[in-house]
Amino acid sequence: MMDATVDSLGGNRFLEEGCKFCGYLIEKRIGTGGIGAVYLVRHEMLDSCFALKVLDPEVAASKPEYVKRFLREARIASKIRHPNLVTVHDAGYDEAAGIYYIVMDYVQGSNLRQVLGLGGVLEDPEAVRIVSHVASALDAAQRFGVVHRDIKPENIMLTSDGIVKLIDLGVAKVMGGIDTLKTMDKAVFGTPLYISPEQATDASTVDTRADIFSLGVVFFEMLAGKAPYKGCDTGEIVHRLLSSETIPDVRTLNPRVSPKLAAVMSGIRAIEPLRV
């Protein structure tokens, strides 16, 4: 075994399996993004598995706003304890490797996007169960004044025993505080297919209602097999979102959806977001 060094990550290189990092043994890489990677690690002393999220040193050096975003995620997530939210256990900066890192629960399972990719749609009871659990997590976040701002299938995990976990507070904001991700007026964060109209114009001012709207869009997709708004590019999606266009009746896309749930879906475009 060897200790991790800075040369093992940046420039499309990664921490190697079997190396040691801050008291953890790297078992395998389980995810890769544009600004870093996530690893399955084992705590050497506790012999317990965790997920290690690291920020690419080259990104950290060239884009300090990403360091702020990374550390904000750790601070926010460490304060909220809820069975449907991933718990953060540790975070820091390893000077020897030049790497910022977050240690969190390892969620063994699939994200909702992968689940929908296998089956296309979910049955009503399962869709309601998932939405209810995510809504419960958002309620806990609201009590801490936190708005997630990126509710989408990729950020909803289903563990191997069926537990729902909401992940990724990287673009979250604290209501009433200065948005440290806001680099310009009318800043927009989130994924176009799922954001609310107000978030599409200025994400720095949104509150929990924006998350509820996004969860409603995810709910629609679980039942219908696709999101209510589509487009060839981000601009077209946002234009349709901000227009007076009504969403399709979910039962025309999936006749098995109950009339009661279809009625809930009809409220997704209302000014007041749907409540689960």
XYZ file of C-alpha atoms in Angstrom, residues 37-266:
230
model
C -14.532 11.916 -8.119
C -16.175 9.708 -5.491
C -14.571 6.574 -4.027
C -15.644 3.673 -1.896
C -13.218 3.718 1.032
C -12.702 1.729 4.195
C -11.749 3.363 7.472
C -8.564 1.624 8.577
C -9.342 1.740 12.281
C -13.118 1.206 12.244
C -13.179 -1.255 9.316
C -16.327 0.520 8.031
C -17.108 1.658 4.499
C -17.762 5.268 3.524
C -17.932 7.362 0.376
C -15.027 9.748 -0.159
C -15.756 12.738 -2.385
C -12.700 14.641 -3.578
C -12.240 17.869 -5.495
C -9.763 17.792 -8.373
C -6.682 19.814 -7.260
C -6.440 21.475 -10.675
C -10.048 22.645 -10.413
C -9.446 23.867 -6.855
C -6.400 25.835 -7.935
C -8.018 27.475 -10.959
C -11.592 27.964 -9.727
C -11.773 29.032 -6.062
C -15.579 29.320 -6.299
C -15.707 25.519 -6.625
C -13.777 25.180 -3.372
C -16.402 27.388 -1.694
C -19.162 25.243 -3.180
C -17.454 22.041 -2.066
C -16.940 23.229 1.506
C -20.457 24.645 1.701
C -21.852 21.234 0.830
C -19.911 19.694 3.707
C -20.976 22.352 6.224
C -24.647 22.242 5.248
C -24.916 18.454 5.122
C -23.107 17.993 8.440
C -25.756 20.042 10.256
C -28.818 18.147 9.019
C -29.561 14.669 10.335
C -32.392 12.820 8.615
C -32.861 9.173 7.505
C -33.491 10.290 3.910
C -30.411 12.517 3.679
C -26.840 11.302 3.281
C -24.842 12.082 6.435
C -21.473 13.823 6.215
C -18.970 12.506 8.784
C -15.797 14.427 8.015
C -14.276 16.972 5.633
C -10.948 18.662 5.221
C -7.910 19.448 3.159
C -4.931 17.138 2.828
C -1.876 19.362 2.348
C 0.411 16.550 1.211
C -1.913 15.562 -1.629
C -3.404 19.019 -2.154
C -6.917 17.576 -2.082
C -10.155 18.836 -0.520
C -12.354 15.946 0.567
C -15.698 15.023 2.151
C -16.418 11.708 3.886
C -20.070 10.663 3.864
C -22.359 7.648 4.062
C -21.785 5.063 1.382
C -25.138 4.422 -0.282
C -25.162 1.005 -1.915
C -27.819 0.933 -4.595
C -28.961 2.859 -7.676
C -30.096 6.379 -8.352
C -33.615 7.043 -9.555
C -32.402 7.759 -13.091
C -30.971 4.250 -13.304
C -34.176 2.757 -11.904
C -36.307 4.622 -14.445
C -33.914 3.514 -17.182
C -34.698 -0.101 -16.359
C -38.462 0.100 -16.016
C -39.515 3.333 -17.686
C -42.218 4.149 -15.134
C -42.998 3.270 -11.530
C -46.256 2.008 -10.103
C -48.277 4.584 -8.170
C -47.468 3.307 -4.634
C -43.710 3.230 -5.248
C -43.700 6.702 -6.827
C -45.677 8.079 -3.883
C -43.317 6.393 -1.401
C -40.224 7.904 -3.024
C -41.739 11.370 -3.272
C -42.924 11.242 0.338
C -39.451 10.367 1.590
C -37.746 13.074 -0.469
C -40.374 15.554 0.740
C -39.558 14.551 4.318
C -35.864 15.219 3.657
C -36.718 18.619 2.168
C -38.815 19.412 5.234
C -35.783 18.718 7.423
C -33.618 20.904 5.177
C -36.187 23.698 5.344
C -35.993 23.713 9.137
C -32.317 24.635 8.704
C -33.222 27.223 6.061
C -31.636 25.152 3.276
C -32.876 25.068 -0.331
C -31.430 22.162 -2.348
C -31.877 23.732 -5.836
C -31.026 20.570 -7.785
C -33.771 18.009 -7.203
C -33.563 15.479 -10.050
C -33.535 11.669 -10.475
C -29.728 11.545 -10.407
C -29.738 13.024 -6.891
C -32.255 10.563 -5.454
C -30.686 7.281 -4.387
C -32.452 4.016 -3.619
C -30.454 1.723 -1.384
C -30.349 -2.036 -1.854
C -32.955 -2.398 0.915
C -35.261 0.276 -0.506
C -34.333 3.316 1.599
C -34.582 6.648 -0.235
C -31.636 9.056 0.133
C -31.422 12.605 -1.209
C -27.838 13.505 -2.110
C -25.709 16.404 -3.387
C -26.101 19.727 -1.617
C -23.418 21.259 -3.826
C -25.636 24.061 -5.146
C -27.812 24.436 -2.041
C -28.355 27.834 -0.485
C -29.254 29.001 2.995
C -32.384 31.137 3.017
C -31.830 34.626 4.348
C -28.074 34.495 3.852
C -25.751 35.638 1.101
C -25.580 33.138 -1.740
C -21.851 32.463 -2.023
C -22.367 30.784 -5.395
C -23.957 33.912 -6.850
C -21.304 35.454 -9.088
C -23.691 37.706 -11.026
C -27.206 39.082 -10.866
C -29.954 36.626 -11.773
C -27.658 33.627 -11.290
C -29.208 30.322 -12.352
C -28.325 26.941 -10.846
C -29.962 23.570 -11.247
C -30.944 21.256 -14.086
C -33.273 22.880 -16.685
C -35.693 19.944 -16.971
C -36.518 20.158 -13.257
C -36.167 23.780 -12.122
C -39.113 25.994 -11.230
C -39.961 29.128 -13.227
C -38.532 31.404 -10.534
C -35.321 29.378 -10.384
C -34.951 29.687 -14.158
C -34.787 33.464 -13.808
C -32.854 33.921 -10.550
C -31.846 30.942 -8.419
C -30.328 33.154 -5.716
C -33.735 34.268 -4.436
C -35.670 30.972 -4.384
C -37.044 29.273 -1.301
C -38.287 25.776 -0.493
C -41.195 26.118 -2.928
C -38.697 25.786 -5.800
C -37.599 22.385 -4.446
C -41.234 21.295 -4.117
C -41.867 22.248 -7.745
C -38.794 20.274 -8.863
C -39.937 17.282 -6.835
C -43.298 17.542 -8.592
C -41.526 17.314 -11.962
C -39.653 14.217 -10.769
C -42.982 12.781 -9.565
C -44.463 13.347 -13.032
C -41.490 11.607 -14.659
C -41.774 8.593 -12.365
C -45.400 8.168 -13.408
C -45.230 9.185 -17.082
C -41.768 7.984 -18.071
C -40.590 11.432 -19.129
C -40.397 14.967 -17.781
C -43.260 17.346 -18.658
C -41.001 19.860 -20.402
C -38.734 18.872 -23.268
C -36.562 20.782 -25.724
C -33.606 20.502 -28.063
C -31.464 22.653 -25.773
C -31.509 24.483 -22.450
C -32.890 27.660 -24.012
C -35.927 25.894 -25.464
C -36.633 24.045 -22.216
C -36.506 27.277 -20.188
C -38.676 29.086 -22.757
C -41.375 26.411 -22.498
C -41.100 26.437 -18.706
C -41.664 30.207 -18.549
C -44.503 30.167 -21.061
C -48.168 29.584 -20.289
C -47.948 26.113 -21.854
C -49.826 23.501 -19.861
C -48.229 20.173 -19.020
C -49.647 17.013 -20.635
C -52.161 14.871 -18.784
C -50.092 12.136 -17.164
C -52.809 9.561 -17.949
C -52.391 10.130 -21.696
C -48.789 8.964 -21.243
C -49.521 6.225 -18.703
C -53.193 5.174 -18.432
C -52.405 3.077 -15.344
C -51.942 6.216 -13.223
C -54.863 6.683 -10.851
C -57.235 9.632 -11.414
C -56.300 10.948 -7.952
C -52.602 11.152 -8.773
C -53.379 12.599 -12.203
C -55.271 15.377 -10.429
C -52.176 16.062 -8.281
C -50.050 16.255 -11.417
C -52.406 18.811 -12.959
